[in-house]
Amino acid sequence: MIPRAALTKLAKLVAQDLTDGHMSGGLQGVGEALAAAPNGVPDVLDLLAKEAGKKKPNGALVDAYGFMVGQALEILRYGVERNASNAVEAVAAVRAKVRSLVEDGKLDPGTLLLILRQFASAKLDLGDDLQELMASLIDHESVSILPGKAEIDDTLAEMALACGGDAFALHAELAEQTSTFPESHRAGIVAALLGAADPSLREAAIGWLLDSGPTTRRDTASLLQQAASAGVVSGTMLRRLITIRNWLPEDERPAVDAVIRTCRQKGIECAPLKAGAVREVVASGIDGSGAQSLFVVVKDGRRQATAALLLKQGVGVRDAWVNAGLTKAEADGFLFQVETQADCYDSSLDHVRLTLGHALAAARESGVLPPFGLVDVVERSGLPSINPEAAPVASLVAQLLSDIPAGRQNAATLAEALKGSATWEDNFLFLESWFEDDGAIDALLEGKQLSAKRRAALVLDKYLPARRARWAELLAWNALTLRQDEATEDDWMDFALVANELLGDRPLSEIPLMTVIAEKTVGAWETRLF
């Protein structure tokens, strides 16, 4: 447990760093320290509430406490994503502490909003209880934390100017600011946007069709229907509605179809897409968590634009964004930085289309809708008609095998590929993260006094057999990625051959790669916090 005096001293140091605009080396691990300490985050919340409740609170110190909470929540989120019970319990304790502070009258709406924004920044779900708590405060407090209409209109006009009319940048900014509001209140910003004179503000409203909350999405569709009836939906908005439609849950598509029909009845024509010329496509290797980044460099008039995607196996599209208005030197510099920080390979738009279609199909299964920025990415890349289309691992592996020359499909080649898989990491850096990181590993290994070697054997024998299909899928998609880059030569074939063995019944002990994964899993388990 960290003494509260030490937490206060730490907060003062953080406050100074935030004021200076940089985080000193000694404070960069504040999140890990708080997340690992018993009652660390709840104690910081107590100190935050106490400081904010003073007649003359120290604003810098309040922000520092908020920052500390956010850093700890981000660390805990990693544990939550891998179903680690201690991380799940720690987050539940934080939620309970927030509820307790509000119920005891120790948190005003503004301070509660600061705390809830830390959940949003850490990409942690607020949960129904905190959403309801926020709704109650908004509805019953004498001083509302929501601005009035005139203030909203002025703020939106200023944001549109600052974003240069970029509807996607506008949406990203507004979505972050309103993410802590209850679903029942988020539609208010959509209504304000659709009633604005600036077309970029109206275009940004479409983004809430991809909100995480179903109530917000339904409210947005209803407001768009009213806007379409009034004839204020533009041709660009119509084109984007058509693009988004198939990304939505099946029961929500009829409402969007109705908006599209109304637009056409009003004589609104779909605006043509002016896609730039694609200069280069780059893809990273897929890491052990199933994450892959794709980058497209586009010649956009006299300038350049870089479009980026982050895809996650079993989840869908984690992130999507465009950085426009670059010089060629700036775009090339960005690619150079990407390629020096990750294992990257030359790719193609066909590969982007296939992998993105598969990711959108995964999103349907996971329920995690893609970000609005994906529309910007596919438009810039000239791929507006991307629809969810799963590529089952068995079909993908079969296709890859059919493309391997007959002369390489023999027992000797397979034996060479299997043997070589033990040292693939020497040539493919993305394999450094190829290990299992799930809460079930804790249940398997905790409480057992075993050597690292015996732990690895236990993982290989008791845990990895149920994960064969997952690792076959990672191998297959990496094979497809490597195949796009001629510089990798025939390496993709080895990945495909080993993927096929995982889909079969060959014992895992005869696939050296799986022994490596078991050993790395144990190493990660022994060193992680959550």
Short mmCIF file of C-alpha atoms in Angstrom, two decimals:
data_model
loop_
_atom_site.label_atom_id
_atom_site.label_comp_id
_atom_site.label_asym_id
_atom_site.label_seq_id
_atom_site.Cartn_x
_atom_site.Cartn_y
_atom_site.Cartn_z
CA MET A 1 0.00 0.00 0.00
CA ILE A 2 1.29 3.46 -0.90
CA PRO A 3 0.98 6.00 1.97
CA ARG A 4 -1.35 8.89 1.14
CA ALA A 5 1.39 11.40 1.90
CA ALA A 6 3.49 9.73 -0.79
CA LEU A 7 0.56 9.86 -3.22
CA THR A 8 0.15 13.60 -2.59
CA LYS A 9 3.87 14.17 -3.15
CA LEU A 10 3.69 12.13 -6.34
CA ALA A 11 0.69 14.15 -7.53
CA LYS A 12 2.60 17.40 -7.03
CA LEU A 13 5.44 16.06 -9.16
CA VAL A 14 2.96 14.99 -11.85
CA ALA A 15 1.31 18.41 -11.71
CA GLN A 16 4.67 20.06 -12.32
CA ASP A 17 5.40 17.75 -15.23
CA LEU A 18 1.99 18.43 -16.78
CA THR A 19 2.62 22.16 -16.42
CA ASP A 20 6.04 21.77 -18.08
CA GLY A 21 4.52 19.71 -20.89
CA HIS A 22 6.57 16.52 -20.45
CA MET A 23 6.68 13.50 -18.18
CA SER A 24 10.00 12.89 -16.45
CA GLY A 25 11.48 9.41 -16.54
CA GLY A 26 10.82 8.65 -12.89
CA LEU A 27 7.09 9.32 -13.22
CA GLN A 28 6.38 7.37 -16.41
CA GLY A 29 5.61 4.25 -14.38
CA VAL A 30 3.04 5.92 -12.14
CA GLY A 31 0.19 3.93 -13.69
CA GLU A 32 1.86 0.58 -13.09
CA ALA A 33 2.72 1.50 -9.49
CA LEU A 34 -0.86 2.55 -8.68
CA ALA A 35 -2.44 -0.40 -10.47
CA ALA A 36 -0.24 -2.85 -8.56
CA ALA A 37 -0.71 -1.23 -5.13
CA PRO A 38 -3.60 -2.48 -2.96
CA ASN A 39 -6.24 0.25 -2.88
CA GLY A 40 -3.94 2.53 -4.91
CA VAL A 41 -6.52 4.02 -7.28
CA PRO A 42 -9.33 4.32 -4.67
CA ASP A 43 -6.93 6.24 -2.40
CA VAL A 44 -6.08 8.64 -5.24
CA LEU A 45 -9.81 9.11 -5.84
CA ASP A 46 -10.24 10.07 -2.18
CA LEU A 47 -7.47 12.64 -2.50
CA LEU A 48 -8.94 13.95 -5.75
CA ALA A 49 -12.38 14.38 -4.19
CA LYS A 50 -10.89 16.12 -1.14
CA GLU A 51 -8.87 18.59 -3.24
CA ALA A 52 -11.74 19.30 -5.65
CA GLY A 53 -14.09 19.91 -2.71
CA LYS A 54 -12.03 22.72 -1.25
CA LYS A 55 -13.22 26.33 -1.50
CA LYS A 56 -10.14 27.14 -3.54
CA PRO A 57 -8.98 23.86 -5.08
CA ASN A 58 -5.59 23.57 -6.73
CA GLY A 59 -6.61 22.94 -10.35
CA ALA A 60 -3.20 21.62 -11.35
CA LEU A 61 -3.29 19.11 -8.49
CA VAL A 62 -6.83 18.01 -9.40
CA ASP A 63 -5.70 17.40 -12.99
CA ALA A 64 -2.67 15.49 -11.71
CA TYR A 65 -4.81 13.17 -9.63
CA GLY A 66 -7.06 12.64 -12.66
CA PHE A 67 -4.03 11.85 -14.81
CA MET A 68 -2.78 9.33 -12.26
CA VAL A 69 -6.17 7.59 -12.21
CA GLY A 70 -6.20 7.46 -16.02
CA GLN A 71 -2.70 5.96 -16.21
CA ALA A 72 -3.60 3.25 -13.69
CA LEU A 73 -6.88 2.43 -15.48
CA GLU A 74 -5.03 1.98 -18.75
CA ILE A 75 -2.73 -0.59 -17.12
CA LEU A 76 -5.72 -2.35 -15.58
CA ARG A 77 -7.48 -2.41 -18.94
CA TYR A 78 -4.77 -4.67 -20.32
CA GLY A 79 -5.53 -7.10 -17.54
CA VAL A 80 -9.28 -6.86 -18.10
CA GLU A 81 -8.84 -7.65 -21.79
CA ARG A 82 -7.04 -10.87 -20.93
CA ASN A 83 -9.67 -11.78 -18.29
CA ALA A 84 -7.23 -11.51 -15.38
CA SER A 85 -9.37 -11.80 -12.24
CA ASN A 86 -7.24 -9.39 -10.17
CA ALA A 87 -7.54 -6.66 -12.82
CA VAL A 88 -11.30 -7.18 -13.14
CA GLU A 89 -11.65 -6.96 -9.36
CA ALA A 90 -9.48 -3.83 -9.21
CA VAL A 91 -11.61 -2.04 -11.82
CA ALA A 92 -14.78 -3.08 -9.98
CA ALA A 93 -13.31 -1.58 -6.80
CA VAL A 94 -12.64 1.69 -8.62
CA ARG A 95 -16.23 1.82 -9.90
CA ALA A 96 -17.52 1.10 -6.40
CA LYS A 97 -15.35 3.87 -4.97
CA VAL A 98 -16.69 6.38 -7.49
CA ARG A 99 -20.27 5.41 -6.62
CA SER A 100 -19.52 5.72 -2.91
CA LEU A 101 -18.01 9.19 -3.30
CA VAL A 102 -21.02 10.42 -5.26
CA GLU A 103 -23.52 8.90 -2.83
CA ASP A 104 -21.68 10.56 0.06
CA GLY A 105 -21.87 13.93 -1.69
CA LYS A 106 -18.11 14.20 -2.12
CA LEU A 107 -18.06 14.48 -5.93
CA ASP A 108 -19.62 17.35 -7.86
CA PRO A 109 -20.70 16.71 -11.49
CA GLY A 110 -17.62 18.37 -12.95
CA THR A 111 -15.20 16.24 -10.93
CA LEU A 112 -17.21 13.11 -11.71
CA LEU A 113 -16.94 14.00 -15.39
CA LEU A 114 -13.15 14.30 -15.02
CA ILE A 115 -12.98 10.83 -13.50
CA LEU A 116 -15.27 9.23 -16.06
CA ARG A 117 -13.18 10.71 -18.85
CA GLN A 118 -10.26 8.71 -17.50
CA PHE A 119 -12.31 5.56 -18.08
CA ALA A 120 -12.99 6.68 -21.65
CA SER A 121 -9.34 7.55 -22.30
CA ALA A 122 -8.29 4.15 -20.98
CA LYS A 123 -10.92 2.51 -23.25
CA LEU A 124 -12.62 0.95 -20.24
CA ASP A 125 -16.37 0.48 -20.29
CA LEU A 126 -18.12 2.74 -17.79
CA GLY A 127 -20.74 0.12 -17.06
CA ASP A 128 -24.45 0.70 -16.59
CA ASP A 129 -24.08 1.81 -12.99
CA LEU A 130 -21.74 4.73 -13.71
CA GLN A 131 -23.75 5.70 -16.79
CA GLU A 132 -26.90 5.84 -14.65
CA LEU A 133 -25.06 7.78 -11.97
CA MET A 134 -24.01 10.38 -14.53
CA ALA A 135 -27.54 10.60 -15.93
CA SER A 136 -28.97 11.16 -12.46
CA LEU A 137 -26.54 13.98 -11.74
CA ILE A 138 -27.23 15.66 -15.08
CA ASP A 139 -30.98 15.46 -14.55
CA HIS A 140 -31.12 16.52 -10.91
CA GLU A 141 -28.23 18.86 -10.18
CA SER A 142 -29.22 22.52 -9.99
CA VAL A 143 -26.14 23.49 -12.03
CA SER A 144 -25.97 21.35 -15.14
CA ILE A 145 -22.64 20.20 -16.50
CA LEU A 146 -24.12 20.38 -20.00
CA PRO A 147 -23.76 23.71 -21.82
CA GLY A 148 -26.74 25.58 -23.21
CA LYS A 149 -27.72 25.72 -26.90
CA ALA A 150 -26.07 29.06 -27.62
CA GLU A 151 -22.83 27.90 -26.03
CA ILE A 152 -22.98 24.63 -27.96
CA ASP A 153 -23.53 26.44 -31.27
CA ASP A 154 -20.61 28.79 -30.63
CA THR A 155 -18.35 25.93 -29.59
CA LEU A 156 -19.25 23.87 -32.65
CA ALA A 157 -18.55 26.80 -34.97
CA GLU A 158 -15.14 27.30 -33.35
CA MET A 159 -14.34 23.58 -33.63
CA ALA A 160 -15.33 23.48 -37.30
CA LEU A 161 -12.95 26.35 -37.97
CA ALA A 162 -10.13 24.75 -35.97
CA CYS A 163 -10.59 21.40 -37.76
CA GLY A 164 -10.57 23.03 -41.18
CA GLY A 165 -13.95 21.57 -42.08
CA ASP A 166 -12.78 17.98 -41.50
CA ALA A 167 -15.92 16.08 -40.45
CA PHE A 168 -13.89 13.12 -39.18
CA ALA A 169 -11.65 15.25 -36.97
CA LEU A 170 -14.75 17.03 -35.65
CA HIS A 171 -16.45 13.76 -34.80
CA ALA A 172 -13.35 12.33 -33.11
CA GLU A 173 -13.04 15.40 -30.90
CA LEU A 174 -16.72 15.56 -30.00
CA ALA A 175 -17.08 11.80 -29.49
CA GLU A 176 -14.26 11.83 -26.95
CA GLN A 177 -15.78 14.77 -25.08
CA THR A 178 -19.26 13.21 -24.92
CA SER A 179 -18.26 9.58 -24.39
CA THR A 180 -18.86 9.88 -20.65
CA PHE A 181 -22.41 11.20 -21.08
CA PRO A 182 -25.28 8.73 -20.77
CA GLU A 183 -26.62 7.40 -24.06
CA SER A 184 -29.86 9.30 -23.53
CA HIS A 185 -27.94 12.59 -23.65
CA ARG A 186 -25.53 11.96 -26.51
CA ALA A 187 -28.14 12.45 -29.22
CA GLY A 188 -28.32 16.12 -28.19
CA ILE A 189 -24.99 16.79 -29.89
CA VAL A 190 -26.22 15.00 -33.04
CA ALA A 191 -29.29 17.24 -33.14
CA ALA A 192 -27.10 20.33 -32.71
CA LEU A 193 -24.82 19.20 -35.53
CA LEU A 194 -27.66 18.48 -37.95
CA GLY A 195 -29.12 21.91 -37.21
CA ALA A 196 -25.85 23.71 -37.94
CA ALA A 197 -25.29 25.82 -41.04
CA ASP A 198 -21.75 24.52 -41.61
CA PRO A 199 -21.94 21.40 -43.84
CA SER A 200 -18.91 19.81 -42.15
CA LEU A 201 -20.77 19.85 -38.84
CA ARG A 202 -23.77 18.10 -40.40
CA GLU A 203 -21.47 15.53 -42.00
CA ALA A 204 -19.89 14.76 -38.61
CA ALA A 205 -23.31 13.76 -37.22
CA ILE A 206 -23.26 10.50 -39.19
CA GLY A 207 -20.44 9.23 -36.99
CA TRP A 208 -22.82 8.53 -34.12
CA LEU A 209 -24.38 5.73 -36.16
CA LEU A 210 -21.23 3.85 -35.10
CA ASP A 211 -21.45 4.84 -31.43
CA SER A 212 -20.86 2.08 -28.88
CA GLY A 213 -24.34 2.58 -27.45
CA PRO A 214 -27.36 1.13 -29.31
CA THR A 215 -29.67 3.83 -27.93
CA THR A 216 -27.42 6.55 -29.33
CA ARG A 217 -27.30 4.79 -32.71
CA ARG A 218 -31.09 4.49 -32.89
CA ASP A 219 -31.54 8.13 -31.85
CA THR A 220 -29.03 9.21 -34.48
CA ALA A 221 -30.86 7.29 -37.22
CA SER A 222 -34.12 8.93 -36.16
CA LEU A 223 -32.57 12.41 -36.27
CA LEU A 224 -31.04 11.68 -39.68
CA GLN A 225 -34.49 10.63 -40.92
CA GLN A 226 -35.84 14.02 -39.86
CA ALA A 227 -32.91 15.77 -41.51
CA ALA A 228 -33.46 13.81 -44.73
CA SER A 229 -37.15 14.76 -44.74
CA ALA A 230 -36.09 18.39 -44.38
CA GLY A 231 -33.68 18.01 -47.29
CA VAL A 232 -30.53 18.85 -45.32
CA VAL A 233 -28.69 15.57 -45.90
CA SER A 234 -26.02 16.18 -48.53
CA GLY A 235 -24.83 13.91 -51.31
CA THR A 236 -21.63 13.27 -49.38
CA MET A 237 -23.63 12.26 -46.31
CA LEU A 238 -25.74 9.94 -48.47
CA ARG A 239 -22.63 8.25 -49.87
CA ARG A 240 -21.31 7.68 -46.37
CA LEU A 241 -24.64 6.35 -45.13
CA ILE A 242 -24.50 3.74 -47.90
CA THR A 243 -20.90 2.87 -46.92
CA ILE A 244 -21.76 2.45 -43.22
CA ARG A 245 -25.05 0.63 -43.67
CA ASN A 246 -23.62 -2.91 -43.93
CA TRP A 247 -21.30 -2.39 -40.97
CA LEU A 248 -24.24 -2.01 -38.59
CA PRO A 249 -26.08 -4.73 -36.66
CA GLU A 250 -28.75 -6.32 -38.84
CA ASP A 251 -31.68 -4.98 -36.80
CA GLU A 252 -30.39 -1.39 -37.16
CA ARG A 253 -30.04 -1.37 -40.94
CA PRO A 254 -33.75 -0.79 -41.76
CA ALA A 255 -33.63 2.62 -40.04
CA VAL A 256 -30.64 3.64 -42.18
CA ASP A 257 -32.35 2.22 -45.28
CA ALA A 258 -35.29 4.51 -44.54
CA VAL A 259 -32.98 7.53 -44.42
CA ILE A 260 -31.42 6.52 -47.74
CA ARG A 261 -34.86 6.10 -49.35
CA THR A 262 -35.99 9.49 -48.09
CA CYS A 263 -32.84 11.11 -49.51
CA ARG A 264 -33.53 9.63 -52.92
CA GLN A 265 -37.16 10.66 -52.78
CA LYS A 266 -35.93 14.19 -52.11
CA GLY A 267 -33.78 14.02 -55.23
CA ILE A 268 -30.48 13.95 -53.35
CA GLU A 269 -27.84 12.35 -55.52
CA CYS A 270 -24.96 10.36 -54.09
CA ALA A 271 -21.82 12.49 -54.34
CA PRO A 272 -19.05 10.92 -56.45
CA LEU A 273 -15.90 9.89 -54.68
CA LYS A 274 -12.68 11.64 -55.59
CA ALA A 275 -10.10 9.19 -54.37
CA GLY A 276 -6.44 10.05 -54.59
CA ALA A 277 -3.82 7.93 -56.34
CA VAL A 278 -2.38 5.27 -54.02
CA ARG A 279 1.41 5.53 -53.82
CA GLU A 280 2.28 2.80 -51.36
CA VAL A 281 0.70 0.21 -49.07
CA VAL A 282 2.49 -1.27 -46.07
CA ALA A 283 1.35 -3.94 -43.59
CA SER A 284 2.86 -4.96 -40.28
CA GLY A 285 3.24 -8.54 -39.18
CA ILE A 286 0.45 -9.76 -36.91
CA ASP A 287 1.53 -9.86 -33.27
CA GLY A 288 0.60 -12.38 -30.61
CA SER A 289 -2.52 -10.47 -29.60
CA GLY A 290 -3.79 -10.69 -33.18
CA ALA A 291 -3.18 -7.01 -33.96
CA GLN A 292 -2.07 -5.80 -37.38
CA SER A 293 -1.49 -2.29 -38.73
CA LEU A 294 -2.04 -1.32 -42.36
CA PHE A 295 -0.85 1.94 -43.91
CA VAL A 296 -1.81 3.51 -47.24
CA VAL A 297 -0.02 6.55 -48.67
CA VAL A 298 -2.17 8.51 -51.13
CA LYS A 299 -1.37 11.38 -53.47
CA ASP A 300 -4.10 13.85 -52.55
CA GLY A 301 -4.02 16.69 -55.07
CA ARG A 302 -0.77 18.55 -54.60
CA ARG A 303 -0.35 17.08 -51.13
CA GLN A 304 -0.10 13.62 -49.59
CA ALA A 305 -2.23 11.73 -47.09
CA THR A 306 -1.48 8.71 -44.93
CA ALA A 307 -4.33 6.40 -43.96
CA ALA A 308 -3.89 3.92 -41.13
CA LEU A 309 -5.83 0.91 -39.82
CA LEU A 310 -5.41 -1.14 -36.67
CA LEU A 311 -7.14 -4.52 -36.93
CA LYS A 312 -7.54 -7.01 -34.09
CA GLN A 313 -8.29 -10.71 -34.45
CA GLY A 314 -11.63 -11.57 -32.89
CA VAL A 315 -12.54 -7.91 -32.39
CA GLY A 316 -12.51 -6.09 -35.72
CA VAL A 317 -11.29 -2.58 -36.49
CA ARG A 318 -9.69 -1.07 -33.40
CA ASP A 319 -8.66 2.24 -34.94
CA ALA A 320 -8.71 4.08 -38.25
CA TRP A 321 -7.46 7.54 -39.10
CA VAL A 322 -6.11 9.77 -41.87
CA ASN A 323 -3.39 12.39 -41.67
CA ALA A 324 -3.87 14.68 -44.67
CA GLY A 325 -2.17 17.78 -46.04
CA LEU A 326 1.35 16.31 -45.91
CA THR A 327 4.27 17.02 -48.18
CA LYS A 328 5.86 14.04 -49.93
CA ALA A 329 8.82 14.32 -47.57
CA GLU A 330 6.50 14.25 -44.54
CA ALA A 331 4.61 11.20 -45.85
CA ASP A 332 7.86 9.38 -46.61
CA GLY A 333 9.18 10.32 -43.17
CA PHE A 334 6.07 8.86 -41.56
CA LEU A 335 6.51 5.57 -43.42
CA PHE A 336 10.18 5.44 -42.49
CA GLN A 337 9.26 5.88 -38.83
CA VAL A 338 6.62 3.14 -39.05
CA GLU A 339 9.02 0.72 -40.71
CA THR A 340 11.75 1.33 -38.14
CA GLN A 341 9.39 0.73 -35.21
CA ALA A 342 7.67 -2.43 -36.47
CA ASP A 343 8.18 -5.41 -38.75
CA CYS A 344 6.54 -4.10 -41.95
CA TYR A 345 6.11 -5.46 -45.46
CA ASP A 346 5.09 -4.10 -48.83
CA SER A 347 1.43 -4.83 -49.48
CA SER A 348 -1.45 -4.03 -51.83
CA LEU A 349 -4.95 -2.62 -51.88
CA ASP A 350 -6.30 -6.09 -52.64
CA HIS A 351 -4.77 -7.28 -49.39
CA VAL A 352 -6.29 -4.33 -47.52
CA ARG A 353 -9.71 -5.13 -49.00
CA LEU A 354 -9.52 -8.79 -47.98
CA THR A 355 -8.22 -8.22 -44.45
CA LEU A 356 -10.58 -5.32 -43.79
CA GLY A 357 -13.59 -7.31 -45.00
CA HIS A 358 -12.59 -10.10 -42.60
CA ALA A 359 -12.13 -7.61 -39.75
CA LEU A 360 -15.59 -6.14 -40.34
CA ALA A 361 -17.05 -9.65 -40.21
CA ALA A 362 -15.23 -10.17 -36.90
CA ALA A 363 -16.73 -6.90 -35.65
CA ARG A 364 -20.22 -8.25 -36.32
CA GLU A 365 -19.44 -11.22 -34.11
CA SER A 366 -17.76 -9.20 -31.34
CA GLY A 367 -20.29 -6.37 -31.35
CA VAL A 368 -17.49 -3.78 -31.48
CA LEU A 369 -18.40 -1.38 -34.27
CA PRO A 370 -15.62 0.22 -36.33
CA PRO A 371 -14.70 3.88 -35.73
CA PHE A 372 -16.11 6.58 -37.99
CA GLY A 373 -12.56 7.26 -39.19
CA LEU A 374 -12.78 4.02 -41.19
CA VAL A 375 -15.03 5.84 -43.67
CA ASP A 376 -12.24 8.37 -44.21
CA VAL A 377 -9.69 5.60 -44.71
CA VAL A 378 -11.69 3.66 -47.28
CA GLU A 379 -12.61 6.82 -49.18
CA ARG A 380 -9.02 8.03 -49.35
CA SER A 381 -7.90 4.57 -50.45
CA GLY A 382 -10.59 4.27 -53.11
CA LEU A 383 -12.32 1.37 -51.32
CA PRO A 384 -15.76 2.71 -50.32
CA SER A 385 -17.65 -0.53 -50.96
CA ILE A 386 -15.93 -2.62 -48.29
CA ASN A 387 -18.42 -5.01 -46.72
CA PRO A 388 -18.06 -7.62 -43.98
CA GLU A 389 -16.83 -10.88 -45.49
CA ALA A 390 -15.23 -13.53 -43.31
CA ALA A 391 -12.35 -15.61 -44.61
CA PRO A 392 -12.50 -18.86 -42.60
CA VAL A 393 -9.07 -20.12 -41.63
CA ALA A 394 -9.57 -23.51 -43.30
CA SER A 395 -10.47 -21.85 -46.60
CA LEU A 396 -7.59 -19.39 -46.31
CA VAL A 397 -5.07 -22.16 -45.63
CA ALA A 398 -6.46 -24.26 -48.49
CA GLN A 399 -6.08 -21.34 -50.88
CA LEU A 400 -2.51 -20.71 -49.74
CA LEU A 401 -1.60 -24.38 -50.13
CA SER A 402 -3.07 -24.48 -53.63
CA ASP A 403 -0.68 -21.70 -54.62
CA ILE A 404 2.42 -23.52 -53.39
CA PRO A 405 4.24 -25.19 -56.28
CA ALA A 406 3.76 -28.97 -56.38
CA GLY A 407 7.50 -29.47 -56.05
CA ARG A 408 7.45 -27.91 -52.58
CA GLN A 409 4.54 -29.94 -51.27
CA ASN A 410 6.38 -32.99 -49.98
CA ALA A 411 7.46 -34.51 -46.69
CA ALA A 412 10.98 -33.09 -46.87
CA THR A 413 9.79 -29.52 -47.38
CA LEU A 414 7.25 -29.86 -44.56
CA ALA A 415 9.90 -31.26 -42.21
CA GLU A 416 12.17 -28.34 -43.05
CA ALA A 417 9.38 -25.82 -42.38
CA LEU A 418 8.52 -27.42 -39.04
CA LYS A 419 12.15 -27.50 -37.94
CA GLY A 420 12.74 -23.92 -39.09
CA SER A 421 9.74 -22.64 -37.11
CA ALA A 422 11.84 -22.92 -33.93
CA THR A 423 14.01 -20.01 -35.07
CA TRP A 424 11.56 -17.89 -37.09
CA GLU A 425 11.84 -15.17 -34.47
CA ASP A 426 15.39 -14.50 -35.63
CA ASN A 427 14.03 -13.16 -38.92
CA PHE A 428 10.52 -12.00 -38.00
CA LEU A 429 10.50 -9.60 -35.09
CA PHE A 430 6.71 -9.67 -34.70
CA LEU A 431 7.10 -13.21 -33.31
CA GLU A 432 8.61 -11.71 -30.16
CA SER A 433 5.04 -11.16 -28.92
CA TRP A 434 3.78 -14.61 -29.86
CA PHE A 435 2.65 -15.92 -26.51
CA GLU A 436 -0.65 -16.54 -24.74
CA ASP A 437 -1.81 -13.82 -22.37
CA ASP A 438 -5.14 -14.92 -20.99
CA GLY A 439 -6.52 -15.16 -17.49
CA ALA A 440 -6.86 -18.92 -17.95
CA ILE A 441 -3.06 -19.18 -17.84
CA ASP A 442 -3.24 -17.94 -14.24
CA ALA A 443 -5.61 -20.74 -13.28
CA LEU A 444 -3.33 -23.28 -14.93
CA LEU A 445 -0.02 -22.14 -13.43
CA GLU A 446 -0.76 -20.41 -10.11
CA GLY A 447 -0.02 -22.36 -6.98
CA LYS A 448 2.15 -24.92 -8.74
CA GLN A 449 5.80 -25.09 -7.66
CA LEU A 450 7.26 -25.99 -11.03
CA SER A 451 10.34 -25.06 -13.01
CA ALA A 452 9.94 -22.85 -16.07
CA LYS A 453 10.53 -25.91 -18.27
CA ARG A 454 7.77 -27.92 -16.60
CA ARG A 455 5.42 -24.96 -16.72
CA ALA A 456 6.02 -24.67 -20.47
CA ALA A 457 5.31 -28.39 -20.85
CA LEU A 458 2.04 -27.92 -18.94
CA VAL A 459 1.00 -25.03 -21.20
CA LEU A 460 1.85 -27.07 -24.30
CA ASP A 461 -0.03 -30.13 -23.08
CA LYS A 462 -3.06 -28.66 -21.28
CA TYR A 463 -3.70 -25.21 -22.72
CA LEU A 464 -2.46 -24.85 -26.28
CA PRO A 465 -4.37 -27.82 -27.78
CA ALA A 466 -7.61 -25.85 -27.46
CA ARG A 467 -5.92 -22.88 -29.17
CA ARG A 468 -4.73 -24.65 -32.32
CA ALA A 469 -7.22 -22.91 -34.59
CA ARG A 470 -6.25 -19.49 -33.24
CA TRP A 471 -2.56 -19.99 -33.94
CA ALA A 472 -3.33 -21.53 -37.32
CA GLU A 473 -5.26 -18.37 -38.14
CA LEU A 474 -2.38 -16.13 -37.06
CA LEU A 475 0.01 -18.16 -39.19
CA ALA A 476 -2.29 -18.11 -42.21
CA TRP A 477 -2.87 -14.35 -42.16
CA ASN A 478 0.82 -13.74 -41.64
CA ALA A 479 1.54 -16.03 -44.59
CA LEU A 480 -0.79 -13.91 -46.69
CA THR A 481 0.91 -10.73 -45.44
CA LEU A 482 4.40 -12.01 -46.23
CA ARG A 483 3.29 -13.17 -49.65
CA GLN A 484 2.58 -9.57 -50.70
CA ASP A 485 6.25 -8.64 -50.29
CA GLU A 486 8.61 -10.16 -52.85
CA ALA A 487 11.56 -9.54 -50.54
CA THR A 488 10.33 -12.30 -48.19
CA GLU A 489 10.67 -14.78 -51.06
CA ASP A 490 9.12 -18.15 -50.13
CA ASP A 491 8.83 -17.65 -46.37
CA TRP A 492 5.05 -17.38 -46.64
CA MET A 493 4.93 -21.00 -47.80
CA ASP A 494 6.53 -22.23 -44.58
CA PHE A 495 3.98 -20.30 -42.52
CA ALA A 496 1.15 -21.80 -44.59
CA LEU A 497 2.50 -25.34 -44.25
CA VAL A 498 2.79 -25.07 -40.45
CA ALA A 499 -0.70 -23.51 -40.26
CA ASN A 500 -2.06 -26.55 -42.07
CA GLU A 501 -0.41 -28.88 -39.57
CA LEU A 502 -2.11 -27.00 -36.73
CA LEU A 503 -5.46 -27.55 -38.41
CA GLY A 504 -4.66 -31.26 -38.54
CA ASP A 505 -3.86 -33.70 -35.77
CA ARG A 506 -0.08 -33.55 -35.57
CA PRO A 507 0.93 -33.48 -31.86
CA LEU A 508 1.96 -30.01 -30.75
CA SER A 509 5.20 -31.42 -29.39
CA GLU A 510 6.17 -32.10 -33.02
CA ILE A 511 5.66 -28.45 -34.01
CA PRO A 512 8.66 -26.56 -32.57
CA LEU A 513 6.94 -23.17 -32.94
CA MET A 514 4.33 -24.23 -30.39
CA THR A 515 7.05 -25.15 -27.88
CA VAL A 516 8.51 -21.67 -28.38
CA ILE A 517 5.06 -20.13 -27.79
CA ALA A 518 4.62 -22.19 -24.60
CA GLU A 519 8.03 -21.05 -23.29
CA LYS A 520 7.33 -17.41 -24.10
CA THR A 521 3.90 -17.71 -22.44
CA VAL A 522 5.52 -18.83 -19.20
CA GLY A 523 8.09 -16.04 -19.40
CA ALA A 524 5.36 -13.42 -19.86
CA TRP A 525 3.27 -14.91 -17.04
CA GLU A 526 6.20 -14.78 -14.62
CA THR A 527 6.88 -11.07 -15.22
CA ARG A 528 3.52 -9.38 -15.75
CA LEU A 529 1.59 -7.37 -13.18
CA PHE A 530 -1.93 -8.31 -14.30
#
